[in-house]
Each structure stands twice: as structure tokens, then as C-alpha cells.
Short mmCIF file of C-alpha atoms and ligand atoms in Angstrom, two decimals:
data_model
loop_
_atom_site.label_atom_id
_atom_site.label_comp_id
_atom_site.label_asym_id
_atom_site.label_seq_id
_atom_site.Cartn_x
_atom_site.Cartn_y
_atom_site.Cartn_z
CA MET A 1 -0.17 -0.26 -0.54
CA PRO A 2 1.25 3.68 -0.90
CA SER A 3 2.84 5.20 2.40
CA PRO A 4 1.01 8.49 2.52
CA GLN A 5 2.10 11.66 0.58
CA PRO A 6 2.73 14.85 2.38
CA ILE A 7 -0.60 17.40 2.42
CA PRO A 8 -0.64 18.83 -1.04
CA SER A 9 -1.17 22.87 -0.81
CA PRO A 10 -4.51 24.65 -2.28
CA ALA A 11 -1.99 25.62 -5.48
CA GLU A 12 -1.64 21.13 -6.20
CA LEU A 13 -5.03 20.34 -5.27
CA GLN A 14 -7.09 22.48 -8.46
CA ASP A 15 -7.78 20.85 -11.38
CA LYS A 16 -8.14 17.73 -10.13
CA LEU A 17 -10.17 14.63 -9.69
CA TYR A 18 -9.46 11.79 -7.82
CA ILE A 19 -10.33 9.07 -9.40
CA ASN A 20 -9.68 5.47 -9.28
CA GLY A 21 -6.52 5.45 -5.95
CA GLU A 22 -5.50 8.56 -8.40
CA TYR A 23 -5.76 12.34 -8.54
CA VAL A 24 -6.69 13.64 -12.50
CA LYS A 25 -7.50 16.38 -14.93
CA GLY A 26 -11.40 16.24 -14.66
CA LYS A 27 -12.71 15.64 -18.61
CA SER A 28 -15.38 18.38 -18.53
CA GLY A 29 -12.98 21.06 -19.47
CA GLU A 30 -15.36 23.69 -16.83
CA TRP A 31 -13.88 25.09 -14.34
CA TYR A 32 -15.01 27.84 -11.19
CA THR A 33 -13.31 30.22 -8.72
CA LEU A 34 -12.98 29.51 -4.98
CA TYR A 35 -12.28 32.30 -2.90
CA ASN A 36 -11.10 33.01 0.92
CA PRO A 37 -14.49 34.78 2.32
CA ASN A 38 -11.88 36.83 5.15
CA ASP A 39 -10.36 38.80 2.70
CA ASP A 40 -12.72 37.88 -1.27
CA GLN A 41 -8.89 36.56 -2.63
CA VAL A 42 -9.09 34.02 -5.16
CA ILE A 43 -7.35 31.07 -3.76
CA SER A 44 -7.96 28.33 -6.91
CA ASP A 45 -9.90 29.75 -10.61
CA LYS A 46 -9.54 26.41 -11.52
CA ILE A 47 -11.28 24.03 -9.13
CA PRO A 48 -12.93 21.45 -12.00
CA ILE A 49 -16.67 21.21 -12.29
CA ALA A 50 -16.98 16.61 -12.81
CA GLY A 51 -19.36 16.10 -15.35
CA GLU A 52 -21.52 12.97 -16.57
CA ALA A 53 -18.08 11.47 -17.49
CA ASP A 54 -16.13 12.19 -15.13
CA VAL A 55 -19.12 10.81 -12.91
CA ASP A 56 -19.15 7.55 -15.19
CA ASP A 57 -15.35 6.92 -14.87
CA ALA A 58 -15.65 7.20 -11.15
CA VAL A 59 -19.05 4.40 -11.09
CA ASN A 60 -17.07 2.34 -13.40
CA ALA A 61 -13.91 2.28 -10.97
CA ALA A 62 -16.24 1.85 -8.27
CA GLN A 63 -18.43 -1.06 -9.02
CA ASP A 64 -15.00 -2.37 -10.17
CA ALA A 65 -13.83 -2.25 -6.11
CA PHE A 66 -17.32 -3.34 -5.19
CA TYR A 67 -17.04 -6.15 -6.72
CA GLY A 68 -13.73 -6.83 -6.84
CA PRO A 69 -10.52 -6.52 -4.13
CA TRP A 70 -12.98 -5.02 -1.61
CA SER A 71 -15.88 -8.25 -1.66
CA LYS A 72 -13.26 -9.90 -0.23
CA PHE A 73 -12.48 -7.98 2.86
CA THR A 74 -13.21 -9.54 5.87
CA SER A 75 -15.35 -7.20 8.43
CA ALA A 76 -12.61 -6.97 10.46
CA GLN A 77 -10.27 -5.67 7.45
CA ARG A 78 -12.06 -3.60 7.14
CA GLY A 79 -12.14 -2.23 10.49
CA ALA A 80 -8.50 -2.24 10.05
CA CYS A 81 -8.69 -0.12 7.40
CA LEU A 82 -10.86 2.69 9.12
CA ARG A 83 -8.54 2.59 12.54
CA LYS A 84 -5.62 2.74 10.15
CA LEU A 85 -6.64 6.12 8.47
CA ALA A 86 -7.64 7.79 12.48
CA ASP A 87 -3.74 6.67 12.85
CA ILE A 88 -3.18 7.76 9.10
CA LEU A 89 -4.81 11.61 10.30
CA ASN A 90 -3.43 11.55 13.57
CA GLU A 91 0.26 11.42 12.73
CA ASP A 92 2.33 14.24 11.84
CA GLU A 93 -0.80 16.95 12.49
CA ARG A 94 -1.98 15.55 9.15
CA LEU A 95 -5.46 16.34 10.40
CA GLU A 96 -4.78 19.78 11.18
CA LYS A 97 -3.98 20.50 7.67
CA ILE A 98 -6.78 19.38 6.14
CA LEU A 99 -8.47 20.96 8.15
CA THR A 100 -6.62 24.62 7.48
CA LEU A 101 -7.55 24.21 3.89
CA ASP A 102 -10.86 23.96 4.20
CA ALA A 103 -10.64 26.90 7.04
CA LEU A 104 -8.90 28.96 3.89
CA SER A 105 -12.44 28.25 2.00
CA THR A 106 -15.04 28.41 4.20
CA GLY A 107 -14.18 31.20 6.89
CA ASN A 108 -14.16 27.94 10.05
CA PRO A 109 -11.34 29.70 12.91
CA ILE A 110 -8.53 27.03 12.96
CA SER A 111 -9.26 27.24 16.75
CA ILE A 112 -12.10 24.76 16.90
CA ILE A 113 -9.46 22.18 15.46
CA PRO A 114 -7.90 21.32 18.10
CA THR A 115 -10.79 21.48 21.07
CA ARG A 116 -13.76 20.30 18.84
CA GLU A 117 -13.35 18.93 15.49
CA LYS A 118 -10.19 16.30 15.20
CA ASN A 119 -11.54 14.21 18.21
CA TYR A 120 -15.14 14.01 16.80
CA ILE A 121 -13.58 12.90 13.22
CA ILE A 122 -11.18 10.40 14.39
CA GLY A 123 -13.68 9.80 16.74
CA GLN A 124 -15.98 8.78 14.19
CA LEU A 125 -13.60 6.53 12.22
CA ASN A 126 -12.68 4.56 15.61
CA TYR A 127 -16.59 3.98 16.82
CA TYR A 128 -17.54 2.94 13.20
CA ALA A 129 -14.43 0.40 12.76
CA GLY A 130 -15.17 -1.18 15.95
CA TRP A 131 -18.16 -1.64 14.38
CA THR A 132 -17.65 -3.84 10.94
CA ASP A 133 -17.17 -6.99 13.04
CA LYS A 134 -20.14 -6.73 15.15
CA MET A 135 -22.79 -6.04 12.25
CA ARG A 136 -25.25 -9.44 12.49
CA GLY A 137 -28.04 -10.85 10.36
CA ASP A 138 -30.59 -12.29 12.08
CA TYR A 139 -32.14 -16.36 12.13
CA PHE A 140 -35.90 -17.05 13.43
CA PRO A 141 -36.86 -20.84 13.59
CA ALA A 142 -38.10 -23.26 11.71
CA ASP A 143 -41.12 -24.84 13.24
CA ASP A 144 -43.56 -24.15 10.05
CA GLY A 145 -40.57 -26.26 7.98
CA PHE A 146 -38.54 -23.14 6.94
CA VAL A 147 -35.66 -22.18 8.45
CA LYS A 148 -35.02 -18.02 8.46
CA LEU A 149 -32.02 -15.99 8.10
CA VAL A 150 -31.89 -12.32 7.14
CA ARG A 151 -28.09 -11.43 6.03
CA HIS A 152 -28.00 -7.16 5.77
CA GLU A 153 -26.27 -6.48 2.72
CA PRO A 154 -24.13 -3.52 1.02
CA LEU A 155 -25.99 -1.27 -1.10
CA GLY A 156 -23.39 -0.94 -3.54
CA VAL A 157 -22.35 2.05 -4.62
CA CYS A 158 -23.16 5.40 -3.19
CA ALA A 159 -22.50 9.16 -3.27
CA GLY A 160 -22.80 11.69 0.10
CA ILE A 161 -23.25 14.77 -0.84
CA ASN A 162 -22.51 17.02 1.68
CA PRO A 163 -22.77 21.62 2.63
CA PHE A 164 -19.87 23.51 2.97
CA ASN A 165 -20.06 24.07 7.05
CA ALA A 166 -17.92 20.76 8.51
CA PRO A 167 -16.88 19.75 5.17
CA VAL A 168 -13.81 16.77 5.98
CA ALA A 169 -15.98 15.86 9.46
CA THR A 170 -19.60 15.35 6.81
CA LEU A 171 -17.36 13.18 4.64
CA ILE A 172 -16.24 10.62 7.82
CA MET A 173 -19.78 10.93 8.92
CA LYS A 174 -20.82 9.89 5.98
CA THR A 175 -17.74 7.40 4.55
CA ALA A 176 -16.95 5.28 7.97
CA PRO A 177 -20.37 3.63 7.98
CA CYS A 178 -20.26 3.32 4.41
CA LEU A 179 -17.03 1.47 3.75
CA ALA A 180 -18.02 -0.07 7.13
CA THR A 181 -20.74 -2.34 5.59
CA GLY A 182 -19.25 -2.88 2.75
CA ASN A 183 -19.62 0.39 0.35
CA VAL A 184 -18.31 2.37 -2.01
CA MET A 185 -18.61 6.19 -2.32
CA ILE A 186 -18.11 8.52 -3.95
CA LEU A 187 -18.15 11.78 -2.48
CA LYS A 188 -18.87 14.83 -3.89
CA PRO A 189 -17.47 18.04 -1.41
CA SER A 190 -19.70 21.12 -1.87
CA GLU A 191 -19.04 23.59 -4.02
CA ASN A 192 -17.22 26.74 -1.41
CA SER A 193 -14.70 23.38 0.25
CA PRO A 194 -13.59 20.91 -1.87
CA LEU A 195 -9.85 21.38 -0.90
CA GLY A 196 -9.34 19.47 2.46
CA SER A 197 -12.38 16.68 0.51
CA LEU A 198 -9.64 16.24 -2.45
CA ALA A 199 -7.05 16.58 0.06
CA ILE A 200 -7.99 13.70 2.50
CA ALA A 201 -9.07 11.42 -0.21
CA ALA A 202 -4.77 10.15 -1.26
CA LEU A 203 -4.77 8.72 2.51
CA PHE A 204 -7.81 6.18 1.84
CA GLU A 205 -5.23 4.23 -0.06
CA ALA A 206 -2.31 4.54 2.24
CA ALA A 207 -5.20 2.96 5.06
CA GLY A 208 -5.22 0.08 2.97
CA PHE A 209 -8.26 0.71 1.18
CA PRO A 210 -8.68 -0.11 -2.73
CA ASN A 211 -8.48 1.63 -5.46
CA GLY A 212 -12.27 2.57 -6.20
CA VAL A 213 -13.70 2.56 -2.82
CA PHE A 214 -13.19 6.48 -1.55
CA GLN A 215 -13.05 8.91 -4.66
CA VAL A 216 -13.89 12.40 -4.46
CA LEU A 217 -15.33 14.60 -7.88
CA THR A 218 -16.35 18.48 -7.66
CA GLY A 219 -18.65 20.71 -8.69
CA ALA A 220 -21.58 23.19 -7.96
CA GLY A 221 -25.36 22.05 -8.20
CA HIS A 222 -24.57 20.11 -11.75
CA THR A 223 -22.54 17.79 -10.57
CA GLY A 224 -24.65 16.88 -7.59
CA ALA A 225 -27.63 16.12 -9.80
CA ILE A 226 -26.00 14.05 -12.36
CA LEU A 227 -24.81 11.46 -9.03
CA ALA A 228 -28.28 11.60 -8.37
CA GLU A 229 -30.02 10.80 -10.86
CA HIS A 230 -27.19 7.69 -12.19
CA MET A 231 -28.83 4.58 -12.90
CA ARG A 232 -25.78 2.67 -10.89
CA ILE A 233 -25.46 4.37 -8.44
CA ARG A 234 -27.73 2.63 -4.71
CA LYS A 235 -28.01 5.10 -2.90
CA ILE A 236 -27.66 9.21 -2.12
CA SER A 237 -26.59 10.37 1.07
CA PHE A 238 -27.33 13.75 1.17
CA THR A 239 -26.30 16.93 4.03
CA GLY A 240 -27.86 20.28 2.66
CA SER A 241 -30.68 22.94 2.29
CA VAL A 242 -34.13 21.52 2.55
CA ALA A 243 -34.50 22.89 -1.08
CA THR A 244 -31.63 20.94 -2.29
CA GLY A 245 -32.73 18.21 -0.71
CA LYS A 246 -36.20 17.92 -2.40
CA LYS A 247 -34.51 18.93 -4.60
CA ILE A 248 -32.23 15.18 -4.54
CA GLN A 249 -35.12 13.02 -3.80
CA ILE A 250 -37.24 13.79 -7.03
CA ALA A 251 -33.98 12.83 -8.82
CA ALA A 252 -33.89 9.86 -7.00
CA ALA A 253 -37.81 8.60 -7.65
CA LYS A 254 -37.01 9.81 -10.85
CA SER A 255 -33.96 7.21 -12.06
CA ASN A 256 -34.06 4.40 -10.22
CA LEU A 257 -35.91 4.41 -6.81
CA LYS A 258 -32.00 5.23 -5.00
CA ARG A 259 -31.57 5.33 -1.54
CA VAL A 260 -32.03 8.36 0.11
CA THR A 261 -30.76 9.63 3.63
CA LEU A 262 -31.88 13.43 4.36
CA GLU A 263 -30.56 15.38 6.49
CA LEU A 264 -31.81 19.00 6.15
CA GLY A 265 -31.89 22.40 7.60
CA GLY A 266 -32.76 23.50 11.22
CA LYS A 267 -34.29 26.20 13.04
CA SER A 268 -33.56 24.55 16.53
CA PRO A 269 -35.70 26.88 19.65
CA ALA A 270 -33.85 26.75 23.20
CA LEU A 271 -36.28 26.71 25.73
CA VAL A 272 -35.50 28.13 28.39
CA PHE A 273 -37.55 28.01 31.80
CA GLU A 274 -37.62 29.62 34.84
CA ASP A 275 -35.97 27.00 37.18
CA ALA A 276 -33.08 26.51 34.54
CA ASP A 277 -29.22 27.09 35.81
CA LEU A 278 -28.96 30.17 33.42
CA ASP A 279 -25.41 30.43 33.39
CA ASN A 280 -25.71 27.31 31.82
CA ALA A 281 -28.27 28.16 29.41
CA LEU A 282 -26.74 31.39 28.72
CA THR A 283 -23.71 29.01 27.54
CA TRP A 284 -24.93 26.43 25.34
CA THR A 285 -27.11 29.13 23.57
CA VAL A 286 -25.30 31.64 23.11
CA ASN A 287 -22.70 29.15 21.69
CA ALA A 288 -24.85 27.80 19.78
CA ILE A 289 -25.76 30.40 17.99
CA LEU A 290 -21.70 31.95 17.27
CA ALA A 291 -20.32 27.93 16.92
CA ARG A 292 -19.49 28.00 12.88
CA SER A 293 -20.58 31.83 12.48
CA GLY A 294 -24.06 30.48 13.38
CA GLN A 295 -23.52 28.61 9.90
CA VAL A 296 -24.24 25.23 12.00
CA CYS A 297 -27.62 23.04 11.30
CA VAL A 298 -28.58 22.61 14.80
CA ALA A 299 -28.29 26.32 15.56
CA ALA A 300 -30.34 27.60 18.32
CA SER A 301 -32.20 30.27 16.06
CA ARG A 302 -34.47 30.34 18.46
CA ILE A 303 -34.94 30.95 22.41
CA TYR A 304 -38.23 30.79 23.81
CA VAL A 305 -37.37 31.84 28.04
CA GLN A 306 -39.88 32.38 30.63
CA LYS A 307 -41.38 35.81 31.49
CA SER A 308 -40.01 34.78 35.20
CA VAL A 309 -36.87 35.34 34.18
CA ALA A 310 -36.82 36.49 30.28
CA GLU A 311 -35.25 40.45 31.15
CA ASP A 312 -32.52 38.70 33.88
CA PHE A 313 -32.19 36.33 30.93
CA ILE A 314 -31.65 38.86 27.62
CA GLU A 315 -29.81 41.53 29.85
CA ARG A 316 -27.08 38.76 29.76
CA TYR A 317 -27.40 36.95 26.22
CA LYS A 318 -27.79 39.84 25.41
CA GLN A 319 -23.99 41.50 26.51
CA ARG A 320 -22.44 37.44 25.54
CA MET A 321 -23.39 38.51 21.96
CA LYS A 322 -21.58 41.85 22.37
CA GLU A 323 -19.03 40.55 23.53
CA ALA A 324 -18.44 38.47 20.86
CA VAL A 325 -17.72 41.20 18.35
CA ALA A 326 -14.67 41.17 19.93
CA LYS A 327 -13.35 37.44 19.25
CA MET A 328 -14.17 37.36 15.11
CA GLY A 329 -11.19 38.08 12.87
CA ASN A 330 -9.25 35.62 10.51
CA PRO A 331 -10.51 32.16 10.73
CA LEU A 332 -6.63 31.85 10.73
CA GLU A 333 -5.42 32.91 13.56
CA GLU A 334 -5.82 31.08 17.04
CA SER A 335 -6.92 33.53 19.11
CA THR A 336 -10.25 33.70 16.30
CA LEU A 337 -13.42 32.11 17.26
CA ILE A 338 -15.56 33.87 15.09
CA GLY A 339 -14.94 34.00 11.54
CA PRO A 340 -17.11 35.46 8.08
CA LEU A 341 -19.84 33.64 6.41
CA VAL A 342 -18.60 31.62 3.45
CA ASN A 343 -19.49 33.70 0.89
CA LYS A 344 -20.66 36.88 -0.20
CA ALA A 345 -24.33 35.30 -1.17
CA ALA A 346 -23.99 34.27 2.01
CA PHE A 347 -23.11 37.63 3.38
CA GLU A 348 -25.85 39.63 1.49
CA ARG A 349 -28.59 36.99 1.69
CA VAL A 350 -28.67 37.51 5.75
CA ASN A 351 -27.29 41.17 5.68
CA GLY A 352 -31.45 41.52 3.55
CA MET A 353 -32.64 39.08 5.81
CA ILE A 354 -31.15 41.32 8.65
CA GLU A 355 -32.33 44.82 6.36
CA ARG A 356 -36.44 42.96 6.60
CA GLY A 357 -35.88 41.57 10.52
CA ARG A 358 -35.61 45.23 11.42
CA LEU A 359 -39.65 45.97 10.16
CA GLU A 360 -40.84 42.80 11.78
CA ALA A 361 -38.58 42.38 15.95
CA GLU A 362 -36.55 44.69 17.20
CA LEU A 363 -33.11 45.05 16.66
CA VAL A 364 -31.36 45.18 20.12
CA VAL A 365 -27.54 43.82 19.21
CA GLY A 366 -25.61 44.00 15.92
CA GLY A 367 -27.88 44.36 12.51
CA VAL A 368 -25.44 46.54 11.36
CA ARG A 369 -23.81 45.53 8.37
CA GLN A 370 -19.99 45.40 7.48
CA SER A 371 -18.37 47.50 4.96
CA GLU A 372 -15.53 46.13 4.82
CA ARG A 373 -13.46 43.46 2.92
CA GLY A 374 -14.68 40.56 4.21
CA CYS A 375 -17.21 38.49 4.92
CA PHE A 376 -18.54 39.06 8.02
CA VAL A 377 -21.64 39.66 9.80
CA GLU A 378 -21.80 40.56 13.21
CA PRO A 379 -23.54 38.46 16.15
CA THR A 380 -27.41 39.67 16.36
CA VAL A 381 -30.00 39.19 18.37
CA PHE A 382 -33.45 40.17 17.52
CA LEU A 383 -37.04 40.21 20.40
CA ASN A 384 -40.39 40.12 19.99
CA PRO A 385 -40.89 39.14 16.21
CA LYS A 386 -44.25 39.92 14.72
CA GLU A 387 -46.43 36.25 13.54
CA GLY A 388 -44.82 35.32 10.77
CA ALA A 389 -41.06 36.52 10.33
CA GLU A 390 -38.47 35.79 8.08
CA ILE A 391 -36.56 35.57 10.81
CA TYR A 392 -38.80 33.83 12.93
CA LYS A 393 -40.00 31.50 10.66
CA ASN A 394 -37.09 30.60 7.64
CA GLU A 395 -33.25 29.31 9.08
CA ILE A 396 -31.44 32.56 8.74
CA PHE A 397 -27.64 30.25 8.53
CA GLY A 398 -25.32 33.10 9.72
CA PRO A 399 -25.28 34.37 13.25
CA VAL A 400 -28.59 36.39 14.08
CA SER A 401 -31.21 34.30 16.98
CA VAL A 402 -34.52 35.45 18.07
CA ILE A 403 -36.27 35.54 21.35
CA LYS A 404 -39.55 35.39 22.53
CA THR A 405 -40.95 34.97 26.08
CA PHE A 406 -43.46 32.75 27.16
CA GLU A 407 -46.01 31.35 30.59
CA ASN A 408 -46.40 27.81 30.41
CA GLU A 409 -45.63 25.07 29.14
CA GLU A 410 -48.17 24.72 27.13
CA GLU A 411 -47.49 28.06 25.26
CA VAL A 412 -44.02 27.01 24.07
CA LEU A 413 -44.05 24.05 23.54
CA ALA A 414 -47.02 24.92 20.41
CA LEU A 415 -44.54 28.48 19.71
CA ALA A 416 -42.01 26.09 19.32
CA ASN A 417 -42.83 22.75 17.51
CA ASP A 418 -45.31 25.60 14.61
CA THR A 419 -42.92 25.23 12.22
CA GLU A 420 -41.80 22.34 9.63
CA PHE A 421 -38.49 22.23 10.81
CA GLY A 422 -37.59 19.24 13.14
CA LEU A 423 -33.62 18.94 14.04
CA MET A 424 -32.82 19.92 17.15
CA SER A 425 -34.83 21.42 20.15
CA GLY A 426 -33.00 22.38 23.80
CA VAL A 427 -34.70 22.23 27.39
CA PHE A 428 -32.83 23.90 30.65
CA THR A 429 -35.13 23.42 32.97
CA LYS A 430 -33.63 21.23 36.60
CA ASP A 431 -36.70 19.54 36.64
CA LEU A 432 -36.86 16.17 35.48
CA ASN A 433 -40.14 15.56 34.56
CA ARG A 434 -40.27 18.92 32.57
CA ALA A 435 -37.55 18.15 31.21
CA LEU A 436 -39.10 14.11 30.08
CA ARG A 437 -42.33 15.38 29.49
CA MET A 438 -40.92 18.28 27.51
CA SER A 439 -38.59 15.99 25.34
CA ALA A 440 -41.59 14.02 23.99
CA LEU A 441 -43.22 16.66 23.25
CA LEU A 442 -40.96 18.70 21.14
CA GLU A 443 -41.07 17.40 17.60
CA SER A 444 -37.52 16.86 16.43
CA GLY A 445 -34.38 14.19 15.48
CA VAL A 446 -32.76 15.13 18.97
CA VAL A 447 -33.82 17.09 22.43
CA GLY A 448 -30.74 17.99 24.56
CA VAL A 449 -32.07 18.53 28.01
CA ASN A 450 -29.43 21.33 29.81
CA CYS A 451 -27.37 20.85 26.53
CA VAL A 452 -28.50 22.20 22.73
CA SER A 453 -26.78 21.79 19.74
CA SER A 454 -25.02 19.10 19.94
CA MET A 455 -24.46 15.74 18.63
CA ASN A 456 -23.07 11.95 19.46
CA VAL A 457 -21.29 9.91 17.02
CA GLN A 458 -23.00 6.91 19.32
CA VAL A 459 -27.00 8.18 19.20
CA PRO A 460 -28.61 8.21 15.89
CA PHE A 461 -28.44 12.20 14.50
CA GLY A 462 -31.31 13.48 12.51
CA GLY A 463 -34.49 15.61 11.43
CA LYS A 464 -38.65 15.21 11.83
CA LYS A 465 -40.89 16.49 9.36
CA ALA A 466 -39.01 19.05 6.55
CA SER A 467 -35.77 18.02 8.67
CA GLY A 468 -35.05 15.00 7.02
CA ILE A 469 -34.95 11.36 6.49
CA GLY A 470 -33.20 8.97 7.88
CA ARG A 471 -30.82 8.86 11.03
CA GLU A 472 -27.36 9.30 10.25
CA PHE A 473 -24.20 8.52 13.16
CA GLY A 474 -24.84 4.72 15.85
CA GLU A 475 -26.15 2.08 14.66
CA TYR A 476 -29.40 3.40 12.07
CA ALA A 477 -26.09 5.17 10.17
CA LEU A 478 -25.54 1.63 9.59
CA ARG A 479 -28.47 0.43 8.90
CA SER A 480 -29.20 3.28 6.57
CA PHE A 481 -26.01 2.49 4.53
CA THR A 482 -27.67 -2.09 4.09
CA GLU A 483 -30.61 -3.61 3.57
CA PRO A 484 -32.08 -6.90 4.69
CA LYS A 485 -32.22 -9.59 2.28
CA THR A 486 -34.42 -12.99 3.37
CA ILE A 487 -33.13 -16.16 2.62
CA LEU A 488 -35.76 -18.74 3.51
CA ILE A 489 -34.70 -22.91 3.14
CA LYS A 490 -36.67 -25.52 3.37
P1 NAD B 501 -26.67 23.35 -0.16
O1 NAD B 501 -28.07 23.14 -0.17
O2 NAD B 501 -27.25 24.56 -1.38
O3 NAD B 501 -25.42 22.23 -0.50
C1 NAD B 501 -25.73 20.98 -0.03
C2 NAD B 501 -25.00 20.78 -1.56
O4 NAD B 501 -26.20 20.50 -2.13
C3 NAD B 501 -23.72 21.03 -2.02
O5 NAD B 501 -22.87 20.11 -2.14
C4 NAD B 501 -23.98 21.24 -3.37
O6 NAD B 501 -23.88 21.83 -4.20
C5 NAD B 501 -25.39 20.35 -3.34
N1 NAD B 501 -26.54 20.49 -4.68
C6 NAD B 501 -27.25 21.88 -4.91
N2 NAD B 501 -28.06 21.37 -5.88
C7 NAD B 501 -28.16 20.34 -6.16
C8 NAD B 501 -28.92 19.20 -6.96
N3 NAD B 501 -29.77 19.45 -8.30
N4 NAD B 501 -28.54 18.05 -6.76
C9 NAD B 501 -27.59 17.81 -6.68
N5 NAD B 501 -27.27 18.10 -5.55
C10 NAD B 501 -27.20 19.64 -5.45
O7 NAD B 501 -27.05 24.09 1.22
P2 NAD B 501 -25.31 24.55 1.47
O8 NAD B 501 -25.33 26.04 1.94
O9 NAD B 501 -23.94 23.46 1.15
O10 NAD B 501 -25.90 23.84 3.92
C11 NAD B 501 -26.70 24.78 3.90
C12 NAD B 501 -27.28 24.13 4.46
O11 NAD B 501 -26.91 22.58 4.72
C13 NAD B 501 -28.23 24.40 5.47
O12 NAD B 501 -29.91 24.49 5.65
C14 NAD B 501 -28.00 23.48 6.51
O13 NAD B 501 -29.42 24.01 8.09
C15 NAD B 501 -28.27 22.47 6.23
N6 NAD B 501 -27.38 21.20 6.79
C16 NAD B 501 -27.93 20.38 6.97
C17 NAD B 501 -27.25 18.85 8.57
C18 NAD B 501 -27.63 18.80 9.42
O14 NAD B 501 -27.29 17.68 9.30
N7 NAD B 501 -29.12 18.48 9.40
C19 NAD B 501 -25.65 19.06 8.50
C20 NAD B 501 -24.97 20.36 7.98
C21 NAD B 501 -26.00 21.73 6.69
#
């Protein structure tokens, strides 16, 4: 197996796709330009847009691997490859270098790499490495004359289509359970964050995976659509917006009914009750809207505070959001906690929502359009939105929160559930009975008690209602990359 090469620079990665164990030029002859949202400078004007011929090449190589060498790997060998990949990433600061490549175009601060991102990625690889030889089937007694066995079989060629906000973490979130169960993966990173995904690709062969098991195609929606429509791709694991998720499900239905997992947007509520530890509630809710500048699907963007503690909580929340401005800056500096938004389009979209929000709610923190270079949006807080206000109803995907007060459980439940989103909720209370009551009644795939905007690899993650279909993480992710086959023996 090849030894791991040094992590390439952006210049070395440009004009490259990763197909069948090699960096190759795209066949479409089309490229796009990648910008740095910190200073608006061009990172590369040569990121390839993979077209149909490139996708076919990747699917051919993926099928060859799936039916060929990869099918001969034992479950323990698959686990060893995942573990080896974790080791390679851990050595020589490889993962730090890969994540820093993405920080150039996403604006994610590198300060989160050692404290959060690195452990999260390595943890997922080791977690799924441990599962490979523990995936069991089933047996039912032959009392009716048939022995019944159930096998959980891989689906074949799968594709992952990713958003921009946590590129390598999302890549591993999809790829680790996909490969653990014996599938192969073609990954399309977001057009806003291709570099880290391209850089990590060559390490898969160094970890022992055969050529074609993991491949990367760059490009935007058009490339994603080719994957979603492809007749030989058996599953799309998608993370991104609701609008794109719907298109992917339609494309899957119109082509070969490929399996689809959709991890979509959110408008997560945090419910702060009068008996809560307010310091804890403040820390979680503020961090939950400022991490990655609010560009997180589970960001707590709606805060509901019980009236008896509202004045105190809101004053302190406002103060913390104002103070956070001091932590904004160049994402490549270690002191920075809040970087810019991902690109000019996001900057204009969020500023537009803030401007319209002024007419529909009380702006109490931030909201001043930054005119200097880069795509920076300062932490912004609105109070008491009008019913149906855009900033209250829609996902903003920026460091902008909306606060409302409530009298009682019944009222806050109705408010929190009055949305098509259903990804995450948070309940802050010391009353265990109330916490369990609320957890059962909140319409979201995940409920945090005395925490919010948090995920854990051991347990399913995903959305109710329009926030998604299917679950990632835990054993559920493994199930979503396999299909049961029943064997009846007479
Ligand atoms: P997006 O939907 O714009 O793009 C996501 C991906 O889909 C990109 O790779 C894009 O190129 C691709 N794409 C676009 N059009 C396509 C098409 N027609 N067919 C196939 N692929 C297509 O999302 P984004 O702006 O990159 O990310 C932000 C969104 O992602 C937010 O809504 C956020 O809440 C959501 N998100 C959800 C989760 C989750 O786990 N639920 C996690 C992170 C982000």
C-alpha cells in the first residue's frame, strides 16, 4: 500500500478530481473560482466541475472495487483500514493541515480544530471501525418448516453530497458507516469547500482501502444532480438545505429509486424555564448560535425564555453576544472564535434578512452591515418577532437569533413546534419530569436537556418533518447503508 504523501497545497490540489486512486484532470473542461471569505481573494480559479464523463469514470471504478477487491475484505480488515486512516490522520498533524485547507474557503476558525473537530473526526473513524465485525444478521426458528435467515447486505455504489460548513467531519460521518458495511463511496463536497475533501482522498489507499473505494468529484449543483440521477448509484447520502434535498429525492425517484438519506436544515428552539441554571443556559445558547458563525444546522436560533426570568436572561444574553464581536477575525489566527460567513452570497442573504427583520422585530444587538473586506456578520439578536416574521420562521444560517418570552409549558410547546423544521431542540430546566415531558412532546429528531446544538456519534442524528429523512450516526447509520435480504430454507 502507498505511504501517505505530504498534504498538498491549494495550488497542488487545483484542477484535480480523485478517481480510482489517482488525482486526475476533469474531462468536462469546466472550472469555477474559489474565494477566501476572509479577504475576498481568489484561492483558485481552477476547481474542476465534474461532468457526466467524470461521474461515469468514478462509477466504473467504484463498481470494479465493490465487486472486486473490496468484496474480498473481511469485516475485520475493513475495520483495520478505518483504524489505520484514523492513525494516519493523527500523525504529523495531517488532519490539522487538511482542516486548515478548508478553513481558507469556509471561514471556519482553526481554533476549533484541536478542541472539537479533530476528536470528533477521529472518534467517528474508530467508532465505526469497532462496528465492522459486530454487524449481525438474524435467524428465526424453523417451526413452520422453513429456516429463516436475514442478511444485512451493502447497497453498492453510494454517493455523498455535502454542505460547506463542516466538510471533512461530514465526509467521515457518511463515509465511515458506508465503508464499514462494505459499500463504496463517491463524495461530492460543496463547491465552497472542496480542498480538504480532495486532500484526504489519497490517504484512503495509504490506509489500505483498494482504489475506487473512496473517490472525490468536485463541482456544484449540476455535478450533484448527475449523481442523484445516475442509474448505477444505489444511494445518495445528502446533507444540505431543504430545497436541494427535495430535488435529490425527486431525482432519485425519477431515476432508479436509489435510497436517499436527507440531513437538512433547522430552526432549532431552546426553551429556558425559570428553574434552569441560567449560566449554563446562557453558555449553551450563545455558543450554539456563534459556532461557525451560526452556519450550523442545529444552531439554536429561536430562544424562548419564561417571563419570570426573561429580563435577567435577555440582558445577559445580549451582553455575551455584544462581547463576542471581539472574538471575530481572521479564521487562520488561533485567537479567532468567529470567522466570516462562507461567501458573498451568504453575506448578502443574511444581511438582507437582517434588514427586513428590522421591520418585523426589535433589533437589540448587532445588525450593522460590515463594509470592510470579507464576509463578516456581527452577532445579532432580535426580540419579540411579529407572527410569521421571516427571521423567526426561516433558517438564517448566520449568527442571528430571535428571542421570545412565554408563560407556561403549553404555550412554549405550541410556539416551538409551530415550524416545518424538526432537527434539534433544547430544554433548560432542573425539573426532570418537565425535561422528560418536553422531550417527548417536542417535534425534533434530537432533544438536548440542559444542552442544545450538540451531536453524539453513538446515537441517531437527523430530523423530523422537513428537516430530513433517515438518521446518521450510531447503528442507525449502518442500517441505512445496508438492506436486509431474507433467505428461506426448506
Ligand atoms: P445546499 O443545499 O446549497 O448544498 C449542499 C450540497 O448540495 C452542495 O454540495 C451542492 O453543490 C449540492 N447541490 C446543489 N444543488 C443540487 C442538486 N440539484 N442536486 C444535487 N446536489 C445539489 O446547502 P449548503 O448551503 O451547502 O449548506 C447549508 C444547508 O445545509 C443548511 O440548510 C443547513 O441547515 C444544512 N445542513 C444540514 C445538516 C444536517 O445534518 N441536518 C448539517 C449541515 C448543514
